[in-house]
Coordinates of C-alpha atoms and ligand atoms in Angstrom, one line a residue:
Chain P
M1 CA -7.5 75.1 -22.8
T2 CA -7.1 73.9 -26.5
I3 CA -5.0 77.2 -27.0
V4 CA -2.7 76.4 -24.2
R5 CA -2.2 72.9 -25.5
Q6 CA -1.5 74.3 -29.0
I7 CA 1.0 76.7 -27.9
S8 CA 2.9 74.2 -25.7
G9 CA 2.9 72.0 -28.6
F10 CA 4.4 74.6 -30.6
V11 CA 6.9 75.3 -27.9
I12 CA 7.6 71.6 -27.5
R13 CA 8.3 71.3 -31.4
D14 CA 10.5 74.3 -31.3
I15 CA 12.6 73.2 -28.5
L16 CA 13.0 69.7 -29.7
R17 CA 14.6 71.1 -33.0
S18 CA 17.1 73.0 -30.9
R19 CA 20.5 72.2 -29.5
W20 CA 19.2 72.8 -25.9
S21 CA 17.2 69.6 -25.8
I22 CA 19.8 67.6 -27.0
A23 CA 22.4 69.1 -24.6
N24 CA 20.0 68.7 -21.8
T25 CA 19.6 64.8 -22.6
M26 CA 23.1 64.2 -23.3
F27 CA 24.1 65.6 -19.9
F28 CA 22.2 63.5 -18.0
A29 CA 22.7 60.2 -20.2
I30 CA 26.5 60.7 -19.9
A31 CA 26.3 61.5 -16.0
T32 CA 24.3 58.5 -15.5
A33 CA 26.5 56.2 -17.8
G34 CA 29.7 57.4 -16.1
L35 CA 28.3 56.8 -12.5
F36 CA 27.5 53.1 -13.7
Y37 CA 31.2 52.7 -14.5
L38 CA 32.2 54.0 -11.3
Q39 CA 30.0 52.2 -9.3
A40 CA 28.1 49.2 -10.5
D41 CA 25.4 49.1 -7.8
S42 CA 22.1 50.8 -9.1
A43 CA 21.1 52.0 -5.8
R44 CA 24.1 53.9 -5.4
V45 CA 23.9 55.2 -8.7
A46 CA 20.3 56.4 -8.0
V47 CA 21.8 58.4 -4.9
S48 CA 24.6 59.8 -6.7
I49 CA 22.0 60.9 -9.4
S50 CA 19.9 62.4 -7.1
S51 CA 22.8 64.5 -5.5
L52 CA 23.6 65.6 -9.0
S53 CA 20.0 66.4 -10.0
L54 CA 19.4 68.3 -6.7
V55 CA 22.3 71.0 -7.8
F56 CA 21.9 70.7 -11.8
I57 CA 18.3 70.4 -12.3
P58 CA 17.3 73.6 -10.7
L59 CA 20.2 75.3 -12.7
I60 CA 19.3 73.8 -16.2
S61 CA 15.6 74.5 -15.6
L62 CA 16.1 78.2 -14.7
I63 CA 18.6 78.9 -17.6
Y64 CA 16.6 76.8 -20.3
T65 CA 13.7 78.6 -19.3
A66 CA 14.7 82.0 -19.3
M67 CA 16.6 81.7 -22.6
Y68 CA 13.8 80.2 -24.1
Y69 CA 11.6 83.1 -23.1
Y70 CA 14.1 85.7 -24.2
N71 CA 14.9 84.0 -27.5
S72 CA 10.9 83.8 -28.2
R73 CA 9.9 87.3 -27.8
D74 CA 9.1 87.6 -31.5
F75 CA 6.9 84.7 -31.2
I76 CA 5.2 85.9 -28.0
E77 CA 4.5 89.3 -29.6
L78 CA 3.0 87.7 -32.5
I79 CA 0.7 85.5 -30.7
L80 CA -0.3 88.3 -28.4
T81 CA -1.6 90.2 -31.4
Q82 CA -4.1 87.5 -32.2
P83 CA -7.3 86.8 -30.5
I84 CA -5.5 84.7 -27.5
G85 CA -5.5 85.7 -23.9
R86 CA -2.4 86.4 -22.1
R87 CA -3.1 83.8 -19.4
S88 CA -3.1 81.0 -22.4
V89 CA 0.1 82.4 -23.7
F90 CA 1.9 82.1 -20.3
L91 CA 0.6 78.7 -19.5
G92 CA 1.3 77.7 -22.7
L93 CA 4.9 78.5 -22.8
L94 CA 5.4 77.0 -19.0
L95 CA 3.7 73.8 -19.9
G96 CA 5.7 73.6 -23.2
I97 CA 9.2 74.1 -21.7
L98 CA 8.4 72.0 -18.4
I99 CA 7.4 68.9 -21.0
S100 CA 10.5 69.1 -22.8
L101 CA 12.7 69.7 -19.8
V102 CA 11.2 66.6 -18.0
A103 CA 11.2 64.4 -21.3
G104 CA 14.7 65.4 -21.7
F105 CA 15.9 64.4 -18.2
I106 CA 14.0 61.0 -18.3
T107 CA 15.3 60.0 -21.4
G108 CA 18.7 61.0 -20.5
I109 CA 18.6 59.0 -17.1
G110 CA 15.9 56.4 -18.3
I111 CA 18.2 54.9 -21.2
P112 CA 21.3 54.3 -19.4
Y113 CA 19.4 52.6 -16.6
V114 CA 17.4 50.2 -18.8
I115 CA 20.8 49.3 -20.5
L116 CA 22.8 49.2 -17.3
G117 CA 21.0 49.0 -14.3
S118 CA 19.5 46.2 -12.2
S119 CA 15.7 45.2 -12.4
D120 CA 15.7 45.0 -8.7
W121 CA 12.4 46.6 -7.4
T122 CA 14.2 48.8 -4.6
D123 CA 16.5 50.0 -7.1
I124 CA 13.6 50.7 -9.7
S125 CA 11.6 52.6 -6.6
A126 CA 14.8 54.8 -6.1
V127 CA 15.0 55.7 -9.7
I128 CA 11.0 56.7 -9.6
A129 CA 11.9 58.7 -6.5
V130 CA 14.8 60.7 -8.5
I131 CA 12.2 61.2 -11.4
V132 CA 9.4 62.5 -9.2
I133 CA 11.9 64.9 -7.3
A134 CA 13.2 65.9 -10.9
I135 CA 9.9 66.7 -11.9
A136 CA 9.0 68.7 -8.9
L137 CA 12.2 70.7 -9.0
S138 CA 11.9 71.3 -12.7
S139 CA 8.3 72.5 -12.2
I140 CA 9.4 75.1 -9.7
F141 CA 12.4 76.4 -11.2
A142 CA 11.0 76.6 -14.5
A143 CA 8.1 78.6 -13.0
L144 CA 10.6 81.0 -11.1
A145 CA 12.6 81.5 -14.1
L146 CA 9.6 82.7 -16.1
V147 CA 8.7 84.9 -13.4
A148 CA 12.1 86.4 -13.7
A149 CA 12.2 86.7 -17.2
T150 CA 8.7 88.4 -17.3
R151 CA 10.0 90.7 -14.8
C152 CA 13.2 91.6 -16.4
D153 CA 13.2 92.6 -20.1
D154 CA 16.9 93.0 -19.9
R155 CA 18.3 89.5 -20.8
G156 CA 21.5 90.2 -18.8
K157 CA 19.8 91.1 -15.7
G158 CA 17.3 88.3 -15.9
L159 CA 20.1 85.7 -16.0
A160 CA 21.8 87.6 -13.0
V161 CA 18.6 87.1 -11.1
I162 CA 18.1 83.3 -11.7
L163 CA 21.8 82.6 -11.2
G164 CA 21.4 84.3 -7.9
M165 CA 18.2 82.1 -7.0
W166 CA 20.1 79.1 -8.0
L167 CA 23.2 80.0 -5.8
V168 CA 21.1 80.6 -2.7
A169 CA 18.6 77.6 -3.2
A170 CA 21.0 75.1 -4.4
V171 CA 24.5 76.1 -3.0
L172 CA 24.6 78.5 -0.3
Y173 CA 21.3 77.5 1.8
D174 CA 22.5 74.3 3.1
G175 CA 25.8 75.7 4.3
L176 CA 24.2 78.7 6.0
V177 CA 21.6 76.4 7.6
L178 CA 24.2 74.2 9.1
A179 CA 26.2 77.1 10.0
A180 CA 23.3 78.3 12.1
A181 CA 22.5 75.1 13.7
T182 CA 26.1 74.7 14.7
A183 CA 26.2 78.2 16.2
L184 CA 22.9 77.6 17.9
A185 CA 23.8 73.9 19.1
E186 CA 22.7 74.4 22.8
Y187 CA 19.2 75.2 21.8
P188 CA 16.4 72.7 20.5
M189 CA 16.8 72.9 16.6
E190 CA 14.5 70.3 15.7
T191 CA 11.5 72.5 14.5
P192 CA 13.6 75.4 13.1
L193 CA 15.6 72.9 11.2
L194 CA 12.3 71.2 9.7
I195 CA 11.0 74.6 8.8
A196 CA 14.3 75.6 7.0
S197 CA 14.0 72.5 5.0
L198 CA 10.5 73.1 4.1
A199 CA 11.5 76.6 3.2
N200 CA 13.5 75.6 0.2
P201 CA 12.4 73.2 -2.1
V202 CA 16.0 71.8 -3.0
D203 CA 16.6 71.1 0.6
L204 CA 13.1 69.6 0.9
S205 CA 13.7 67.3 -2.1
R206 CA 17.1 66.2 -0.7
V207 CA 15.5 65.2 2.5
L208 CA 12.5 63.6 1.0
F209 CA 14.8 61.4 -1.1
L210 CA 17.2 60.6 1.8
V211 CA 14.3 59.5 3.8
H212 CA 12.8 57.4 1.1
S213 CA 16.1 55.5 0.4
D214 CA 16.6 55.0 4.0
M215 CA 19.9 57.3 3.8
A216 CA 18.8 59.7 6.5
A217 CA 20.6 57.9 8.9
L218 CA 23.7 59.2 7.5
M219 CA 22.7 62.6 8.3
G220 CA 23.0 61.5 12.1
Y221 CA 20.9 63.4 14.7
T222 CA 19.1 65.5 12.3
G223 CA 18.2 62.7 10.1
A224 CA 16.6 61.1 12.8
V225 CA 14.5 64.0 13.4
F226 CA 13.7 64.1 9.6
I227 CA 13.0 60.5 9.5
R228 CA 10.4 60.8 12.3
F229 CA 8.6 63.7 10.8
F230 CA 8.6 62.8 6.9
D231 CA 8.3 59.2 7.3
Q232 CA 4.7 59.5 8.6
P233 CA 2.0 60.5 6.3
I234 CA 1.4 64.0 7.9
G235 CA 5.0 64.7 7.1
L236 CA 4.5 63.3 3.5
V237 CA 1.5 65.6 3.0
V238 CA 3.2 68.7 4.6
A239 CA 6.1 68.2 2.2
T240 CA 4.0 67.8 -1.0
V241 CA 2.0 70.7 0.0
S242 CA 5.1 72.7 0.4
L243 CA 6.4 71.8 -2.9
L244 CA 3.0 72.5 -4.4
A245 CA 3.1 75.9 -2.9
W246 CA 6.6 76.4 -4.3
F247 CA 5.0 75.7 -7.7
A248 CA 2.0 77.5 -7.5
A249 CA 3.0 80.8 -5.8
P250 CA 5.5 81.7 -8.7
V251 CA 2.8 80.6 -11.5
W252 CA 0.0 82.9 -9.8
Y253 CA 2.5 85.9 -9.5
G254 CA 4.0 85.1 -13.0
L255 CA 0.3 85.0 -14.4
R256 CA -0.5 88.6 -12.9
R257 CA 2.9 90.1 -13.9
F258 CA 2.6 88.8 -17.5
N259 CA -0.9 90.0 -17.5
L260 CA 0.2 93.6 -16.6
K261 CA 3.2 93.6 -18.7
D262 CA 3.6 96.0 -21.8
F263 CA 5.1 94.4 -25.0
Chain O
M1 CA -16.3 100.9 -33.6
I2 CA -13.3 101.4 -31.1
E3 CA -12.8 104.4 -28.8
T4 CA -10.5 105.4 -26.1
K5 CA -11.4 107.7 -23.2
G6 CA -8.8 109.7 -21.3
L7 CA -6.3 107.1 -22.2
T8 CA -3.1 107.8 -20.1
K9 CA 0.2 105.8 -20.2
Y10 CA 3.2 105.9 -17.8
F11 CA 6.4 104.3 -18.4
G12 CA 7.8 105.0 -14.7
S13 CA 7.4 108.5 -14.3
F14 CA 7.3 109.4 -17.9
A15 CA 3.9 110.1 -19.5
A16 CA 4.1 108.6 -23.2
L17 CA 0.0 109.4 -23.4
R18 CA -2.0 111.9 -21.5
D19 CA -5.8 112.1 -21.6
V20 CA -6.0 110.7 -25.3
S21 CA -9.8 110.2 -26.4
I22 CA -10.2 109.0 -30.0
A23 CA -12.8 107.3 -31.9
L24 CA -12.6 105.2 -35.1
H25 CA -15.4 104.8 -37.6
P26 CA -16.4 102.3 -40.2
G27 CA -15.2 103.2 -43.5
R28 CA -13.0 105.9 -42.5
L29 CA -9.2 106.3 -42.3
T30 CA -7.9 108.1 -39.4
G31 CA -4.3 109.3 -39.7
I32 CA -2.1 109.5 -36.5
I33 CA 0.8 112.0 -36.9
G34 CA 3.1 113.4 -34.6
P35 CA 6.9 113.5 -34.1
N36 CA 9.2 110.7 -33.0
G37 CA 8.4 109.6 -29.6
S38 CA 5.1 111.3 -29.4
G39 CA 3.2 108.3 -28.5
K40 CA 1.7 107.1 -31.8
S41 CA 2.9 103.5 -31.5
T42 CA 2.1 103.3 -27.7
L43 CA -1.5 104.4 -28.4
I44 CA -1.9 101.7 -31.1
K45 CA -0.7 99.2 -28.7
C46 CA -3.1 100.3 -26.1
L47 CA -5.8 99.5 -28.5
L48 CA -4.6 96.0 -29.1
G49 CA -4.1 95.2 -25.3
L50 CA -0.2 94.9 -25.9
V51 CA 0.5 98.1 -23.5
R52 CA -1.8 98.2 -20.5
P53 CA -3.0 101.8 -20.0
S54 CA -2.1 103.5 -16.5
D55 CA -5.5 105.2 -16.7
G56 CA -8.5 105.7 -19.1
L57 CA -10.6 103.0 -21.1
V58 CA -10.5 101.4 -24.6
L59 CA -13.8 100.5 -25.6
H60 CA -14.7 97.8 -28.6
N61 CA -18.0 98.3 -29.7
G62 CA -18.8 100.3 -26.2
R63 CA -17.6 97.3 -24.4
L64 CA -14.1 96.7 -22.6
P65 CA -12.0 94.3 -23.9
D66 CA -12.3 90.7 -22.8
T67 CA -9.3 89.0 -21.0
G68 CA -9.2 86.2 -23.5
G69 CA -8.5 88.7 -26.2
S70 CA -11.4 87.6 -28.6
Y71 CA -11.9 91.2 -29.8
R72 CA -8.9 90.7 -31.4
A73 CA -10.1 88.5 -34.1
H74 CA -11.7 91.3 -36.0
I75 CA -8.4 93.5 -35.8
G76 CA -5.5 93.4 -38.3
Y77 CA -2.3 94.8 -37.3
M78 CA 0.7 95.6 -38.8
P79 CA 3.4 96.4 -36.1
Q80 CA 6.0 99.3 -36.9
R81 CA 8.6 96.4 -36.7
A82 CA 7.1 93.3 -38.0
T83 CA 8.3 90.4 -35.4
F84 CA 8.0 86.7 -36.5
P85 CA 9.8 83.9 -35.0
G86 CA 13.0 84.2 -37.3
D87 CA 13.7 80.8 -37.7
L88 CA 10.1 79.9 -39.5
T89 CA 9.5 80.5 -43.0
G90 CA 6.8 82.8 -44.2
R91 CA 4.6 79.8 -44.8
E92 CA 5.3 78.3 -41.4
V93 CA 4.2 81.8 -39.8
L94 CA 0.9 81.9 -41.7
A95 CA 0.3 78.4 -40.8
L96 CA 1.0 79.0 -36.9
V97 CA -1.3 81.9 -37.0
S98 CA -4.2 80.0 -38.6
K99 CA -3.6 76.9 -36.3
L100 CA -3.6 79.2 -33.3
R101 CA -6.8 80.8 -34.5
S102 CA -8.1 77.3 -35.4
E103 CA -9.9 79.1 -38.6
K104 CA -9.1 79.1 -42.2
P105 CA -7.8 82.4 -43.5
H106 CA -10.2 83.0 -46.7
R107 CA -8.3 85.8 -47.6
M108 CA -4.7 84.5 -47.5
D109 CA -4.1 83.4 -51.2
S110 CA -5.3 86.7 -52.6
L111 CA -3.1 88.9 -50.6
I112 CA -0.1 86.7 -51.3
D113 CA -0.9 87.1 -55.1
L114 CA -1.5 90.8 -54.5
F115 CA 1.7 91.4 -52.9
D116 CA 3.7 88.8 -55.4
L117 CA 5.0 86.8 -52.3
H118 CA 4.8 83.4 -53.6
R119 CA 8.8 83.2 -54.0
D120 CA 9.6 84.4 -50.6
L121 CA 7.3 82.1 -48.6
N122 CA 9.7 79.5 -48.3
K123 CA 12.7 81.7 -47.0
R124 CA 13.2 82.0 -43.4
V125 CA 11.9 85.1 -42.0
R126 CA 15.3 86.1 -40.7
T127 CA 16.8 86.3 -44.3
L128 CA 13.8 88.4 -45.7
S129 CA 14.5 91.9 -46.6
G130 CA 12.5 94.5 -44.7
G131 CA 10.2 95.4 -47.1
T132 CA 9.4 91.7 -48.0
R133 CA 8.9 91.1 -43.9
Q134 CA 6.4 94.2 -44.3
K135 CA 4.4 92.3 -46.7
L136 CA 4.2 89.3 -45.0
S137 CA 3.1 91.3 -42.0
A138 CA 0.3 92.8 -44.4
V139 CA -1.0 89.2 -45.4
V140 CA -1.0 88.5 -41.5
A141 CA -3.1 91.5 -40.8
G142 CA -5.6 91.2 -43.6
M143 CA -6.2 87.2 -44.2
Y144 CA -9.0 87.3 -41.8
D145 CA -10.9 90.1 -43.2
P146 CA -10.8 92.6 -40.3
T147 CA -13.2 95.2 -39.7
L148 CA -10.5 97.4 -38.1
L149 CA -7.0 97.6 -39.6
I150 CA -4.3 99.0 -37.4
L151 CA -1.1 100.0 -39.5
D152 CA 1.9 101.3 -37.9
E153 CA 3.9 103.1 -40.4
P154 CA 3.0 100.2 -43.2
T155 CA 4.6 101.9 -46.0
A156 CA 8.0 102.9 -44.5
G157 CA 9.9 100.0 -45.9
L158 CA 7.8 99.3 -49.1
D159 CA 9.0 100.4 -52.7
T160 CA 7.0 102.7 -54.9
G161 CA 5.1 100.0 -56.4
A162 CA 4.5 98.0 -53.5
S163 CA 3.5 100.9 -51.5
K164 CA 0.8 101.8 -54.3
V165 CA -0.6 98.5 -54.1
F166 CA -0.7 98.4 -50.4
K167 CA -2.7 101.7 -50.5
G168 CA -5.1 100.2 -53.2
Y169 CA -5.7 97.4 -50.8
V170 CA -6.4 99.9 -47.9
S171 CA -8.8 101.8 -50.0
E172 CA -10.5 98.6 -51.0
Q173 CA -11.0 97.7 -47.3
L174 CA -12.1 101.2 -46.5
K175 CA -14.9 100.9 -49.2
Q176 CA -16.1 97.8 -47.8
G177 CA -16.6 99.3 -44.4
C178 CA -13.5 98.5 -42.6
A179 CA -12.2 101.1 -40.0
V180 CA -8.5 102.0 -40.5
L181 CA -6.2 103.6 -38.2
M182 CA -2.7 104.3 -39.7
T183 CA 0.6 106.2 -38.5
T184 CA 2.9 107.6 -40.9
H185 CA 5.4 110.3 -41.5
I186 CA 4.7 110.5 -45.2
I187 CA 2.1 113.2 -45.0
S188 CA 1.3 112.8 -48.8
D189 CA -0.3 109.4 -48.1
L190 CA -2.7 110.9 -45.6
E191 CA -3.5 113.4 -47.9
E192 CA -4.7 110.9 -50.5
M193 CA -6.4 108.6 -47.9
A194 CA -7.1 109.9 -44.5
D195 CA -10.7 111.2 -43.5
D196 CA -9.9 112.0 -40.2
I197 CA -6.4 113.2 -38.1
V198 CA -5.2 112.8 -35.0
L199 CA -1.9 114.9 -34.2
L200 CA 0.0 113.9 -31.1
V201 CA 2.5 116.0 -29.3
D202 CA 4.4 114.5 -26.5
G203 CA 1.6 112.2 -25.6
T204 CA -1.1 114.9 -25.9
V205 CA -3.8 115.4 -28.5
S206 CA -3.1 118.6 -30.0
Y207 CA -5.9 118.1 -32.9
A208 CA -8.4 115.4 -33.5
G209 CA -10.9 115.9 -36.2
S210 CA -11.7 115.6 -40.0
V211 CA -8.9 116.5 -42.5
R212 CA -11.7 118.9 -44.2
E213 CA -12.1 120.8 -40.8
L214 CA -8.2 121.0 -40.2
K215 CA -7.9 122.6 -43.5
L216 CA -10.9 125.0 -43.1
T217 CA -9.8 126.2 -39.4
T218 CA -6.1 126.5 -40.3
D219 CA -7.2 128.2 -43.6
R220 CA -4.5 125.9 -45.6
P221 CA -5.7 123.8 -48.5
L222 CA -2.7 121.6 -48.1
L223 CA -2.5 119.0 -45.2
E224 CA 1.2 119.2 -44.7
A225 CA 0.8 123.1 -44.2
A226 CA -2.2 122.7 -42.1
V227 CA -0.4 120.5 -39.7
A228 CA 2.8 122.7 -39.6
E229 CA 0.1 125.4 -38.8
I230 CA -1.3 123.7 -35.6
L231 CA 2.3 122.5 -34.6
Q232 CA 3.2 126.2 -34.7
Q233 CA 0.2 127.4 -32.6
G234 CA 1.0 124.7 -30.2
A235 CA 4.5 125.8 -29.8
A236 CA 3.5 129.6 -29.5
Ligands
LIG1 N1 8.1 99.8 -23.0 C1 8.7 101.0 -23.0 N2 9.2 101.6 -21.8 C2 9.7 102.6 -21.6 N3 9.5 103.8 -22.4 C3 8.8 103.2 -23.6 C4 8.1 102.1 -24.0 N4 7.7 102.2 -25.2 C5 7.6 103.2 -25.7 N5 8.5 104.1 -24.5 C6 8.5 105.6 -24.8 O1 7.4 106.2 -25.0 C7 7.3 107.4 -26.1 C8 6.7 107.2 -27.0 O2 7.0 106.0 -27.9 P1 6.3 105.5 -29.4 O3 6.7 104.5 -29.8 O4 4.7 105.4 -29.0 O5 6.6 106.8 -30.2 P2 6.2 106.8 -31.6 O6 5.1 108.2 -31.6 O7 5.4 105.8 -32.2 O8 7.5 107.4 -32.6 P3 7.9 106.9 -33.9 O9 7.6 108.2 -34.7 O10 9.5 106.8 -33.7 O11 7.6 105.7 -34.1 C9 8.9 107.5 -26.4 O12 9.7 108.4 -25.7 C10 9.3 105.9 -26.0 O13 10.7 106.0 -25.6
LIG2 MG1 6.1 104.6 -33.6

């Protein structure tokens, strides 16, 4: 475990020195500050940031992780010649990337909030919800990107794969589900829609945020279904387990592939 | 002691190594020779656990390598192309390695002196000349006093003086009982230093044994000619 910590410590220092971390933080800081100027209400800003995060956090986490991996192959090869197991290398990389991603995001959103936001509890709880969802999505997509980069030695191919993941999860999925629901409108769609939202971490995060911030009513009929399910303990447990599975599965698979890989 | 048993490696359907069994002994230098692409580097990477064999075994002191890689603590490795994080200085690379191993490298300073690296250690690795990077790689390989040195074309980028210094260092390690595995295309280096030879052709061992025996069986007093003879026999 100390080795994992040392490797992640090195990764964090390495990333903090790079332009990537500054770009990540600045992006969210500027977006948040901009939203405060457009709409003064903190709660509304939280909603806008959450929709922004649902699209951009997966994208940023994917690209950031894969780029870091591809740029660090020399570093990885060097540590693999030392008495250090591959498990530790993989977990150390993932942990270091994740911490720097999340830290950048929290600083980016947090500073404008502290300066411009209200101290009303409901607003703060909305921000906390955004941050929790951001951590979940960063973890899931960083792990997925590390799997893609481990599988594809070719940088171009790896980036194409992760862009595909992002397009499906953050852009197309929602539309496809909606289209399917409309086409099958005469059938009972509650259960299929619930399953569809559990099957995509971005969708699941969106639903959780909307339910949490009492915005699900805006989603009409399906919103009511989701409130009924996710607003009770069992729904929250199912949602949490699903998000954890979305993180654990790529980590488990990535460890296996990384362990079998030729360097 | 380290040995391989029936080591086989496929990259896709291409067999880079086929049924390779070799053994390295303390105090002896084993030279691996063979044409480009014959599998020398792949064999070395299998010993280090960087490449995963498709079949066969690598045994360190009779045991299978552990997943934590602790067997690598006793191996010093110079890769064919030295890879270091390019943004670090030489000094930072050495510090990184000793931090990861959480152990002070007792031989570091004397090796830096030996290869006259002091002036270059504060430059970023990216800006180092090929030979200087190779010397840094030698320091990384030797600074923990390994009992096995694995050297993949170590002298390829070195000037005559540095090459001589390097060979002097290897001889000294051999005298202290270190096992050495070295690939090279410079046969004269092996003529000087090698005790055993492994000749790889298309991933298959076409000769493995002592240099003396090789010269005797081929009836050639020079290693270069003896190797040529074996290659010719194989082609016939
Ligand atoms: N990761 C890899 N994926 C696919 N093929 C590989 C890989 N690594 C090596 N090979 C192939 O395996 C063969 C042996 O390569 P290797 O690097 O071991 O040769 P070598 O004997 O060290 O050659 P050289 O004298 O040029 O250093 C080559 O045909 C090479 O293209
Ligand atoms: Mg080679």
